[in-house]
Short mmCIF file of C-alpha atoms in Angstrom, two decimals:
data_model
loop_
_atom_site.label_atom_id
_atom_site.label_comp_id
_atom_site.label_asym_id
_atom_site.label_seq_id
_atom_site.Cartn_x
_atom_site.Cartn_y
_atom_site.Cartn_z
CA GLY B 22 17.00 13.16 -45.27
CA GLY B 23 15.81 13.60 -41.46
CA ARG B 24 16.89 16.99 -39.59
CA GLU B 25 17.66 17.32 -36.13
CA PRO B 26 14.75 18.44 -33.79
CA ALA B 27 14.18 21.33 -32.23
CA SER B 28 14.22 21.87 -28.19
CA ALA B 29 10.92 22.16 -27.88
CA GLU B 30 10.39 18.69 -29.91
CA ILE B 31 12.98 16.64 -27.80
CA ALA B 32 10.52 16.38 -24.53
CA ASP B 33 7.48 14.69 -27.06
CA LEU B 34 10.41 12.59 -29.04
CA GLU B 35 11.20 11.34 -25.32
CA ARG B 36 7.84 10.55 -24.72
CA ILE B 37 7.28 8.66 -27.76
CA ALA B 38 9.93 6.85 -27.56
CA ALA B 39 8.97 5.43 -23.45
CA GLY B 40 5.63 5.00 -24.99
CA LEU B 41 6.53 2.63 -27.22
CA ASP B 42 9.47 0.84 -24.66
CA GLY B 43 12.20 1.44 -26.94
CA LEU B 44 10.87 -1.13 -29.42
CA PRO B 45 13.19 -1.34 -32.40
CA LEU B 46 10.56 -1.65 -35.01
CA ALA B 47 7.54 0.60 -33.32
CA LEU B 48 10.69 3.13 -33.24
CA GLU B 49 11.29 2.65 -37.02
CA LEU B 50 7.27 3.11 -37.58
CA ALA B 51 6.92 6.03 -35.41
CA ALA B 52 9.81 7.75 -37.67
CA ALA B 53 7.65 7.13 -40.33
CA ARG B 54 4.67 8.45 -38.92
CA LEU B 55 6.70 11.88 -38.26
CA ARG B 56 5.91 12.87 -42.17
CA VAL B 57 2.82 13.34 -42.14
CA LEU B 58 1.85 14.40 -38.02
CA ALA B 59 4.08 16.51 -35.41
CA PRO B 60 5.93 15.17 -32.66
CA ALA B 61 3.44 17.08 -29.88
CA GLN B 62 0.01 14.93 -32.46
CA LEU B 63 2.16 11.49 -32.41
CA ALA B 64 3.26 11.75 -28.70
CA ALA B 65 -0.29 12.46 -27.96
CA ARG B 66 -1.53 9.42 -29.97
CA ILE B 67 0.84 6.91 -27.95
CA GLU B 68 -0.78 5.38 -25.78
CA ASP B 69 -3.23 3.01 -28.04
CA VAL B 70 0.54 1.52 -29.59
CA LEU B 71 -1.05 -0.96 -32.42
CA CYS B 72 -3.89 1.17 -33.41
CA VAL B 73 -1.19 4.31 -34.57
CA LEU B 74 1.42 2.89 -35.71
CA ASP B 75 -1.22 0.16 -38.54
CA ALA B 76 -3.80 2.86 -38.94
CA GLY B 77 -6.55 0.03 -36.89
CA GLY B 78 -6.56 -2.18 -39.44
CA GLU B 79 -7.65 -5.46 -38.65
CA ALA B 80 -6.70 -7.54 -41.48
CA GLU B 81 -5.04 -10.68 -41.37
CA PRO B 82 -0.76 -9.57 -41.51
CA PRO B 83 1.09 -10.17 -45.41
CA THR B 84 2.89 -13.30 -45.66
CA ASP B 85 4.72 -11.60 -47.86
CA PRO B 86 8.62 -11.20 -46.04
CA ALA B 87 8.21 -7.53 -47.49
CA ALA B 88 5.77 -6.70 -46.40
CA ARG B 89 6.20 -8.35 -43.01
CA HIS B 90 7.45 -4.98 -40.94
CA GLN B 91 4.71 -2.65 -42.10
CA THR B 92 3.03 -2.67 -38.61
CA ILE B 93 3.93 -3.48 -35.13
CA ARG B 94 1.23 -5.83 -35.51
CA ALA B 95 1.90 -7.84 -38.57
CA ALA B 96 5.77 -8.39 -36.45
CA VAL B 97 4.65 -9.73 -33.78
CA ALA B 98 2.15 -12.04 -35.21
CA TRP B 99 5.09 -12.84 -37.51
CA SER B 100 7.19 -14.13 -34.89
CA TYR B 101 4.39 -15.25 -32.81
CA ARG B 102 3.72 -18.55 -35.89
CA THR B 103 7.28 -19.31 -36.06
CA LEU B 104 6.64 -20.08 -32.25
CA GLY B 105 6.92 -23.98 -31.06
CA PRO B 106 3.48 -25.41 -29.43
CA SER B 107 5.61 -24.49 -25.80
CA GLU B 108 7.28 -21.29 -26.32
CA ALA B 109 3.49 -20.08 -27.87
CA TRP B 110 1.69 -21.14 -24.99
CA LEU B 111 4.08 -19.92 -22.42
CA LEU B 112 3.98 -16.46 -24.25
CA ARG B 113 0.08 -16.38 -24.08
CA ARG B 114 0.17 -17.39 -20.36
CA LEU B 115 2.65 -14.22 -19.56
CA SER B 116 0.33 -12.43 -21.00
CA VAL B 117 -1.89 -11.88 -17.92
CA PHE B 118 1.30 -10.14 -15.80
CA ALA B 119 1.20 -6.40 -15.93
CA GLY B 120 5.02 -5.73 -15.71
CA ALA B 121 8.22 -7.42 -14.65
CA VAL B 122 7.72 -10.60 -12.77
CA GLU B 123 10.58 -12.79 -11.73
CA LEU B 124 11.08 -17.00 -12.59
CA SER B 125 9.16 -18.05 -9.57
CA ALA B 126 6.16 -15.98 -10.77
CA ILE B 127 7.10 -17.85 -14.34
CA GLU B 128 7.95 -21.07 -12.86
CA TRP B 129 4.19 -20.76 -11.28
CA LEU B 130 2.19 -20.08 -14.30
CA HIS B 131 4.11 -23.01 -15.82
CA ASP B 132 3.67 -27.13 -14.87
CA GLY B 133 7.02 -27.91 -16.07
CA ASP B 134 10.57 -26.06 -15.99
CA PRO B 135 10.01 -23.13 -18.39
CA LEU B 136 13.53 -22.38 -19.38
CA ALA B 137 13.39 -23.39 -22.99
CA PRO B 138 10.79 -22.13 -23.82
CA LEU B 139 11.11 -18.75 -21.90
CA ALA B 140 14.83 -19.17 -23.43
CA THR B 141 13.33 -19.16 -27.26
CA LEU B 142 10.70 -15.92 -26.09
CA VAL B 143 14.03 -13.96 -25.12
CA ASP B 144 15.94 -14.69 -27.71
CA LYS B 145 13.21 -13.65 -30.22
CA SER B 146 12.72 -10.67 -28.47
CA MET B 147 9.16 -11.31 -26.92
CA VAL B 148 10.47 -11.52 -23.69
CA GLN B 149 12.70 -8.45 -22.90
CA VAL B 150 14.97 -9.71 -19.31
CA GLU B 151 15.23 -6.98 -17.20
CA PRO B 152 17.38 -6.81 -13.51
CA GLY B 153 15.02 -7.02 -10.07
CA ARG B 154 15.73 -7.03 -6.90
CA SER B 155 17.17 -10.15 -6.63
CA GLY B 156 18.29 -11.88 -10.04
CA ALA B 157 16.92 -11.48 -13.27
CA THR B 158 13.20 -9.96 -13.77
CA TYR B 159 11.18 -10.81 -17.18
CA ARG B 160 8.30 -8.19 -18.98
CA MET B 161 6.22 -8.35 -22.32
CA LEU B 162 6.67 -5.18 -24.14
CA ASP B 163 3.03 -3.84 -24.68
CA PRO B 164 2.35 -4.35 -28.07
CA ILE B 165 3.08 -8.32 -27.10
CA ARG B 166 1.23 -8.32 -24.36
CA ALA B 167 -2.04 -6.38 -25.95
CA PHE B 168 -1.16 -9.52 -28.62
CA ALA B 169 -0.46 -12.53 -26.45
CA ALA B 170 -3.75 -11.48 -24.28
CA LYS B 171 -6.14 -11.75 -27.47
CA ARG B 172 -4.73 -15.21 -28.45
CA LEU B 173 -5.53 -15.84 -24.71
CA ALA B 174 -8.34 -15.35 -24.52
CA GLU B 175 -9.48 -16.35 -28.29
CA ALA B 176 -7.98 -20.45 -27.37
CA GLY B 177 -10.49 -20.25 -23.87
CA GLU B 178 -7.55 -19.99 -21.45
CA GLU B 179 -7.78 -17.37 -19.76
CA PRO B 180 -9.93 -18.68 -16.66
CA GLU B 181 -7.36 -21.30 -15.84
CA ALA B 182 -4.36 -18.52 -16.63
CA ARG B 183 -5.96 -15.40 -14.74
CA GLY B 184 -6.98 -18.42 -11.49
CA ARG B 185 -3.42 -19.77 -11.12
CA GLN B 186 -2.16 -15.25 -11.15
CA ILE B 187 -4.47 -14.58 -8.98
CA ASP B 188 -3.27 -18.22 -7.03
CA TRP B 189 0.14 -16.40 -7.56
CA CYS B 190 -1.36 -12.89 -6.11
CA LEU B 191 -2.68 -14.17 -2.88
CA ARG B 192 0.79 -16.75 -2.47
CA SER B 193 3.28 -13.28 -3.33
CA VAL B 194 0.97 -11.70 -0.11
CA SER B 195 1.75 -14.12 1.91
CA THR B 196 5.33 -14.90 2.12
CA SER B 197 5.73 -10.83 2.26
CA LEU B 198 3.61 -10.73 5.20
CA GLY B 199 4.23 -14.12 6.69
CA GLY B 200 6.48 -15.64 9.04
CA VAL B 201 7.07 -15.72 12.45
CA SER B 202 10.51 -15.11 13.03
CA ALA B 203 10.41 -11.56 11.01
CA ALA B 204 8.91 -8.42 11.05
CA VAL B 205 6.77 -7.38 8.09
CA SER B 206 8.06 -5.80 5.35
CA LEU B 207 5.56 -3.66 3.00
CA TYR B 208 8.00 -2.23 0.99
CA ALA B 209 7.92 -6.17 -0.72
CA LEU B 210 4.15 -5.53 -2.10
CA ASP B 211 5.36 -2.07 -3.95
CA PRO B 212 6.49 -3.92 -7.38
CA LEU B 213 3.73 -5.67 -7.39
CA ALA B 214 0.58 -3.43 -7.15
CA GLU B 215 -0.13 -3.68 -11.09
CA GLU B 216 -0.27 -7.48 -10.81
CA PHE B 217 -2.67 -7.58 -7.59
CA ARG B 218 -4.66 -4.44 -9.86
CA ALA B 219 -4.47 -7.02 -12.75
CA ALA B 220 -5.92 -10.16 -10.56
CA LEU B 221 -8.48 -7.81 -8.73
CA ARG B 222 -10.19 -6.60 -12.33
CA TRP B 223 -10.47 -10.70 -13.23
CA THR B 224 -11.81 -11.10 -10.05
CA VAL B 225 -14.85 -8.04 -10.52
CA SER B 226 -15.28 -8.89 -14.04
CA THR B 227 -15.41 -12.84 -14.54
CA GLY B 228 -13.09 -14.28 -12.50
CA GLU B 229 -13.77 -16.34 -8.64
CA ILE B 230 -14.77 -13.62 -6.75
CA GLY B 231 -13.00 -15.29 -3.36
CA GLY B 232 -9.50 -15.15 -4.65
CA GLY B 233 -10.81 -11.03 -5.27
CA PHE B 234 -11.70 -10.68 -1.65
CA ALA B 235 -8.81 -12.97 -0.36
CA ILE B 236 -6.41 -10.09 -2.88
CA VAL B 237 -8.07 -7.29 -0.97
CA SER B 238 -8.06 -8.32 2.36
CA GLY B 239 -4.30 -9.88 2.45
CA LEU B 240 -3.29 -6.57 1.63
CA ARG B 241 -5.28 -4.97 4.22
CA ALA B 242 -1.98 -3.20 5.38
CA TRP B 243 -0.65 -2.02 2.22
CA TRP B 244 -3.63 -0.36 2.00
CA CYS B 245 -4.01 1.83 4.96
CA GLU B 246 0.15 2.88 4.76
CA ARG B 247 -0.02 3.93 1.04
CA GLY B 248 -2.77 5.91 1.32
CA LEU B 249 -4.78 3.94 -0.93
CA ALA B 250 -7.67 2.50 1.88
CA ARG B 251 -10.75 4.27 -0.91
CA GLU B 252 -9.74 2.09 -3.67
CA GLY B 253 -9.47 -1.22 -1.65
CA ARG B 254 -12.61 -0.02 -0.93
CA MET B 255 -13.82 0.19 -3.98
CA TRP B 256 -12.31 -2.89 -4.67
CA LEU B 257 -14.90 -4.05 -2.12
CA PHE B 258 -17.73 -2.70 -3.87
CA ARG B 259 -17.21 -3.96 -6.74
CA LEU B 260 -17.19 -7.56 -5.78
CA TYR B 261 -20.60 -6.61 -3.01
CA ASP B 262 -21.99 -5.98 -6.69
CA ARG B 263 -20.68 -8.75 -8.94
CA MET B 264 -21.48 -11.25 -5.90
CA GLY B 265 -25.11 -10.24 -5.64
CA THR B 266 -25.40 -9.87 -8.98
CA THR B 267 -24.28 -13.44 -9.42
CA GLY B 268 -25.15 -15.07 -6.75
CA GLY B 269 -22.44 -15.68 -5.86
CA THR B 270 -21.78 -17.37 -2.38
CA VAL B 271 -17.83 -17.43 -0.68
CA PRO B 272 -17.09 -18.92 2.63
CA ASP B 273 -18.37 -16.83 6.01
CA ALA B 274 -14.78 -17.17 7.35
CA GLU B 275 -14.10 -15.18 4.26
CA LEU B 276 -16.57 -12.57 3.97
CA ALA B 277 -16.25 -11.88 8.05
CA GLU B 278 -12.43 -10.44 6.50
CA ALA B 279 -13.88 -9.11 3.80
CA TYR B 280 -16.28 -6.95 6.14
CA HIS B 281 -13.84 -6.63 8.69
CA THR B 282 -10.68 -5.26 6.06
CA HIS B 283 -14.13 -3.44 4.80
CA ALA B 284 -14.47 -1.33 8.83
CA VAL B 285 -10.38 -0.90 8.51
CA LEU B 286 -10.01 0.41 5.14
CA ALA B 287 -12.59 3.31 6.01
CA GLY B 288 -11.71 3.60 9.53
CA SER B 289 -7.94 4.66 7.65
CA ASP B 290 -10.17 6.88 5.53
CA GLY B 291 -12.09 8.83 7.87
CA GLU B 292 -14.72 7.24 7.44
CA HIS B 293 -16.41 5.65 10.72
CA GLY B 294 -19.79 5.52 10.59
CA GLU B 295 -18.89 3.18 7.53
CA ALA B 296 -16.34 1.70 9.72
CA LEU B 297 -19.08 0.71 12.13
CA ARG B 298 -21.60 -0.59 10.10
CA PHE B 299 -19.23 -3.02 8.47
CA LEU B 300 -17.74 -4.05 11.08
CA ASP B 301 -21.81 -5.42 12.33
CA GLN B 302 -21.69 -7.51 9.53
CA ALA B 303 -18.20 -8.77 10.24
CA GLU B 304 -19.39 -9.44 13.82
CA ASP B 305 -22.73 -11.18 12.34
CA VAL B 306 -21.06 -13.63 9.61
CA ALA B 307 -18.01 -14.45 12.04
CA ARG B 308 -20.49 -15.82 14.56
CA ARG B 309 -21.73 -18.55 12.09
CA CYS B 310 -18.51 -19.50 11.51
CA GLY B 311 -17.94 -20.82 15.61
CA ASP B 312 -14.66 -18.90 15.51
CA PRO B 313 -13.91 -17.34 18.55
CA ALA B 314 -10.46 -15.55 17.81
CA LEU B 315 -12.17 -14.71 14.07
CA SER B 316 -15.30 -13.00 16.07
CA THR B 317 -12.41 -11.69 18.78
CA ARG B 318 -10.02 -10.91 16.15
CA ILE B 319 -13.15 -8.58 14.33
CA MET B 320 -14.78 -7.06 18.07
CA ALA B 321 -11.37 -5.43 18.60
CA PHE B 322 -11.70 -3.29 15.64
CA ARG B 323 -15.24 -1.46 17.22
CA GLY B 324 -12.72 0.36 20.02
CA PRO B 325 -10.72 2.71 17.69
CA ALA B 326 -13.79 2.95 15.54
CA LEU B 327 -16.36 4.37 18.41
CA MET B 328 -13.11 6.35 18.87
CA GLY B 329 -12.68 8.34 15.58
CA LEU B 330 -16.72 8.90 16.24
CA GLY B 331 -15.87 10.83 19.55
CA ARG B 332 -17.55 8.24 21.88
CA HIS B 333 -14.78 8.08 24.32
CA ASP B 334 -16.88 6.49 26.82
CA GLU B 335 -18.57 4.25 25.24
CA ALA B 336 -14.83 3.59 23.20
CA GLU B 337 -13.56 2.35 26.70
CA ARG B 338 -16.44 -0.25 27.57
CA THR B 339 -15.67 -2.13 24.73
CA CYS B 340 -12.21 -2.46 24.64
CA ARG B 341 -12.40 -3.67 27.96
CA ASP B 342 -14.49 -6.24 27.21
CA VAL B 343 -13.06 -7.54 24.39
CA ILE B 344 -9.83 -8.00 26.16
CA ALA B 345 -11.65 -9.93 29.42
CA LEU B 346 -13.19 -12.16 26.79
CA ALA B 347 -10.19 -12.43 24.79
CA GLN B 348 -8.46 -13.73 28.53
CA ARG B 349 -11.11 -15.35 28.75
CA GLN B 350 -10.50 -17.18 26.31
CA GLY B 351 -6.59 -17.76 25.96
CA LEU B 352 -6.86 -15.46 22.65
CA PRO B 353 -5.10 -12.01 24.19
CA GLY B 354 -3.45 -11.87 20.62
CA GLU B 355 -6.83 -11.23 19.44
CA ALA B 356 -7.54 -8.34 21.15
CA LEU B 357 -4.25 -6.35 20.47
CA PHE B 358 -6.35 -3.43 18.92
CA ALA B 359 -8.41 -2.95 21.32
CA VAL B 360 -4.92 -3.19 24.04
CA TYR B 361 -3.96 -0.21 21.59
CA ALA B 362 -7.07 1.73 21.72
CA LEU B 363 -7.44 1.55 25.10
CA ALA B 364 -3.67 2.30 26.72
CA GLU B 365 -4.54 5.48 23.71
CA LEU B 366 -8.38 6.06 25.55
CA LEU B 367 -6.60 6.79 29.64
CA TRP B 368 -3.24 8.63 27.70
CA ARG B 369 -5.96 11.36 26.46
CA ARG B 370 -7.61 11.42 29.96
CA GLY B 371 -4.30 11.78 32.02
CA ALA B 372 -4.17 8.04 33.45
CA LEU B 373 -0.46 7.73 32.46
CA ASP B 374 0.34 4.78 34.74
CA ARG B 375 -2.03 2.79 34.01
CA ALA B 376 -1.63 3.45 30.35
CA ALA B 377 1.88 2.59 30.77
CA ALA B 378 0.78 -0.39 32.35
CA LEU B 379 -1.74 -2.06 30.03
CA LEU B 380 1.36 -1.36 27.15
CA ALA B 381 3.69 -3.48 28.89
CA THR B 382 1.88 -6.16 29.52
CA ALA B 383 1.02 -5.57 25.49
CA ARG B 384 4.86 -5.49 24.38
CA PRO B 385 4.88 -9.21 24.58
CA ILE B 386 1.51 -10.34 22.06
CA GLU B 387 3.05 -7.50 19.75
CA ALA B 388 6.21 -8.90 19.75
CA ALA B 389 4.92 -12.00 18.64
CA GLN B 390 3.31 -11.02 16.00
CA PRO B 391 5.11 -9.67 12.82
CA PRO B 392 2.89 -7.03 11.07
CA GLN B 393 2.37 -5.33 14.69
CA ARG B 394 6.15 -5.48 15.36
CA GLY B 395 7.15 -3.92 12.32
CA ARG B 396 4.09 -0.46 13.34
CA ARG B 397 5.84 -0.55 17.17
CA THR B 398 2.35 0.40 18.28
CA VAL B 399 3.88 0.49 21.70
CA ASP B 400 6.13 2.66 21.10
CA MET B 401 4.17 5.08 19.73
CA ILE B 402 1.47 5.57 22.92
CA LEU B 403 4.49 4.70 25.18
CA GLY B 404 6.24 7.86 23.34
CA LEU B 405 3.30 9.62 24.28
CA VAL B 406 2.30 9.10 27.59
CA ALA B 407 6.29 9.84 28.02
CA LEU B 408 5.57 14.02 26.89
CA SER B 409 2.62 13.97 28.97
CA ARG B 410 5.30 12.98 31.96
CA GLY B 411 7.54 15.38 30.82
CA ASP B 412 9.91 13.37 30.86
CA LEU B 413 11.52 13.67 26.89
CA VAL B 414 14.79 11.50 27.34
CA ALA B 415 11.85 8.46 27.48
CA ALA B 416 9.73 9.81 24.91
CA HIS B 417 12.85 10.81 22.72
CA GLU B 418 13.62 6.41 22.64
CA TYR B 419 10.42 5.72 22.20
CA LEU B 420 9.70 7.64 19.41
CA LEU B 421 12.50 6.97 17.83
CA VAL B 422 12.31 3.27 17.73
CA ALA B 423 8.73 3.53 16.65
CA LEU B 424 9.70 6.02 13.48
CA ARG B 425 13.06 3.83 12.57
CA SER B 426 10.94 0.39 12.06
CA ARG B 427 7.83 2.01 10.17
CA MET B 428 10.28 3.40 7.49
CA ARG B 429 11.86 0.33 7.72
CA HIS B 430 9.38 -1.99 7.08
CA GLY B 431 6.84 0.22 4.77
CA PHE B 432 5.23 1.95 7.59
CA HIS B 433 4.56 5.00 5.65
CA ALA B 434 1.18 6.60 7.49
CA ARG B 435 2.43 4.85 10.88
CA ALA B 436 5.81 7.34 10.38
CA GLY B 437 3.91 10.51 9.12
CA GLU B 438 2.59 9.52 12.47
CA ALA B 439 5.76 9.34 13.95
CA LEU B 440 6.91 12.45 12.61
CA SER B 441 4.26 14.66 14.34
CA ALA B 442 5.46 13.10 17.49
CA ILE B 443 8.48 13.39 17.13
CA ALA B 444 7.85 17.74 16.49
CA VAL B 445 5.85 17.48 19.82
CA ARG B 446 8.53 16.33 21.58
CA CYS B 447 10.97 19.15 19.83
CA ALA B 448 8.14 21.45 21.16
CA LEU B 449 8.57 20.28 24.13
CA GLY B 450 12.57 20.01 24.39
CA GLY B 451 12.84 24.08 23.46
CA GLU B 452 13.87 23.25 19.84
CA PRO B 453 10.67 25.22 18.26
CA GLU B 454 11.84 25.09 14.41
CA MET B 455 12.64 22.08 14.09
CA ALA B 456 9.10 21.08 15.69
CA ALA B 457 7.98 23.51 12.87
CA ARG B 458 9.61 21.90 10.10
CA LEU B 459 8.38 18.28 11.12
CA PHE B 460 5.32 19.11 11.28
CA GLY B 461 5.10 20.71 7.93
CA ALA B 462 7.00 17.34 6.46
CA ALA B 463 3.94 15.10 8.62
CA GLN B 464 1.48 16.96 6.57
CA ALA B 465 3.04 17.01 3.47
CA ALA B 466 2.79 13.45 4.04
CA ARG B 467 -0.35 12.74 4.52
CA ALA B 468 -1.85 14.96 1.89
CA ARG B 469 0.45 13.07 -0.62
CA MET B 470 -0.74 9.87 0.81
CA HIS B 471 -4.78 11.46 1.22
CA CYS B 472 -4.74 10.28 4.61
CA ALA B 473 -6.99 11.04 7.05
CA PRO B 474 -5.63 12.80 10.52
CA GLY B 475 -6.66 10.27 12.52
CA THR B 476 -7.15 10.12 16.26
CA PHE B 477 -4.42 12.35 17.10
CA GLY B 478 -4.78 15.26 15.18
CA SER B 479 -6.19 17.40 16.82
CA PHE B 480 -3.67 16.52 19.73
CA TRP B 481 -1.34 17.17 16.72
CA ALA B 482 -3.30 20.66 16.21
CA ASP B 483 -2.87 22.04 20.16
CA HIS B 484 1.06 21.34 19.77
CA HIS B 485 1.11 22.70 15.84
CA GLY B 486 -0.74 26.00 17.62
CA ALA B 487 1.35 26.60 20.77
CA VAL B 488 4.51 26.28 17.67
CA ARG B 489 3.03 28.78 15.88
CA GLU B 490 2.46 31.02 18.64
CA ARG B 491 5.66 30.66 19.84
CA LEU B 492 8.11 31.31 16.89
CA GLY B 493 5.49 34.17 15.11
CA ASP B 494 3.30 33.81 11.73
CA ALA B 495 5.74 34.71 9.34
CA THR B 496 8.73 32.44 11.14
CA PHE B 497 6.28 29.12 11.18
CA ASP B 498 5.11 29.02 8.11
CA ALA B 499 8.51 29.71 6.40
CA THR B 500 10.48 26.93 8.60
CA TYR B 501 6.40 24.90 8.09
CA ALA B 502 6.99 25.26 4.37
CA GLU B 503 10.79 24.22 4.54
CA GLY B 504 9.34 20.41 5.75
CA GLY B 505 6.62 20.65 3.48
CA GLY B 506 9.57 19.98 0.79
CA LEU B 507 10.72 17.30 1.84
CA ASP B 508 10.28 13.69 1.23
CA LEU B 509 9.14 10.72 3.46
CA GLU B 510 12.82 8.99 3.22
CA GLU B 511 14.22 13.11 3.82
CA ALA B 512 11.91 13.59 6.89
CA GLY B 513 12.35 10.75 8.40
CA ALA B 514 16.01 11.18 8.07
CA LEU B 515 15.91 14.45 9.57
CA ALA B 516 13.81 13.00 12.62
CA LEU B 517 16.03 10.73 13.54
CA THR B 518 18.85 13.67 13.39
CA VAL B 519 17.44 15.47 16.49
CA GLU B 520 19.71 15.02 19.03
CA HIS B 521 19.09 13.04 22.31
CA PRO B 522 18.24 15.64 25.22
CA ASP B 523 20.50 14.12 27.65
CA LEU B 524 23.21 15.29 24.57
CA VAL B 525 21.68 18.91 24.40
CA ALA B 526 23.89 21.55 26.80
CA GLY B 527 21.76 21.83 29.69
CA SER B 528 19.35 19.61 29.13
CA VAL B 529 17.78 18.11 32.08
CA ARG B 530 15.15 15.03 32.17
CA PHE B 531 11.99 16.41 33.17
CA ARG B 532 10.84 18.70 31.82
CA GLY B 533 7.91 20.54 33.37
CA GLY B 534 4.97 21.11 30.70
CA SER B 535 5.48 24.35 28.81
CA PRO B 536 2.20 26.60 28.92
CA SER B 537 3.01 27.14 25.41
CA CYS B 538 2.24 23.64 24.81
CA PRO B 539 -1.46 21.59 25.79
CA PRO B 540 -1.80 18.15 27.13
CA PRO B 541 -3.46 15.69 25.67
CA PRO B 542 -7.00 16.54 24.47
CA GLY B 543 -9.09 15.75 27.32
CA ARG B 544 -6.97 16.27 29.92
CA THR B 545 -6.69 19.23 32.67
CA ARG B 546 -4.10 20.40 33.68
#
């Protein structure tokens, strides 16, 4: 007979159940193992489910019905042998997916209608049905996936199945990020992260290199906004290594985009020297393509990289040259990042009217590009311009538009940037406690995502110091810590509660700059 578990054992038993995905046979066999292992010992060994529960036996499972349930592998193998050819084929193909996927993904793998074989797999509990965002999703439990993946490789079907998975990943990125009529939402990519990683693991070891480059480049914004720029660069380095060792090649346009992506990811990670090196390579390859739009789009990132290195005069010249080139070519949209960088440079040296005029020309260009419309960079920089003018009403309105859009569309790193800007707006508007709270929340968000402070880092630091001086160390530290305990969604909601300046009793539209709140870096009072 059994016994009631001790309270100290409950957490380990929950880990065991979770590790076995609730598979009834696995739970039964795990219970048998508890006769010889303590819950903590079994929980520590649960990662390799198949080997733990069948002691690593490699023999073919017994055919005697009484022995079929001696191991999970035997049970899965027995179930597999009951499948018809179409069901077995689909089960093997589904092993390429790392988690739950929608029916459209299964249809992408299947040449015909997969519903009949899929229904059989569900009936036999070899595929689980779960609720999803837009209907049912389907996934295989880990023991079944491991078995099916082995059969896929043995059948020589893995290259073709993985190729289809890569095509599906690229289609998923394009569907999530495409569409002229709607702003980009990075949230659509979050549930697919492990699928992208599974596809990339195949491309860096065995599969087609170009598909790997395309996936990494397609996820450029997602890597940056989730604080995963370093991971994106790691995949690129592994793809370069494989290209070098195998002598593989990809079309110049795809290679230029990969180098371009690498530069953007390096800049997002604060590695601006690396960003410039890969921009040089991207520009060289792009010139061979003879594609002016591609070349101009790549060159537009040189200004931000130079800014990151503190080479502001060179950055300004570069931005102006790229903007002028794009105008001559009739491609102003390809220079948008140079426009952003130039506007920031003008703001830094106090040329506020010129910065605002430049941003006004950029607004319709940004609105026509879904990814940029979601980021709302124009509003963000206009908010900083308004802060420098002392126009708290305009600053409030611009910055809250930027924050709402960035939160709504999943631009988390840039939402943290907007939180810092709203903290400055609160400091200038006589709300130092809220400013300290938002500074704490923004810093915590950057730390969780391993994001560099970016080119505005010194601006945040100056105002952060001024708020500390105003509140005193003890009050500032306590309030800052309160903000640091908020997650990004909570912090965004808090920032949106900041009252409009015109609603505050005794408010005035324009406030003179406080002696405790410094101007933008590089600007004199």
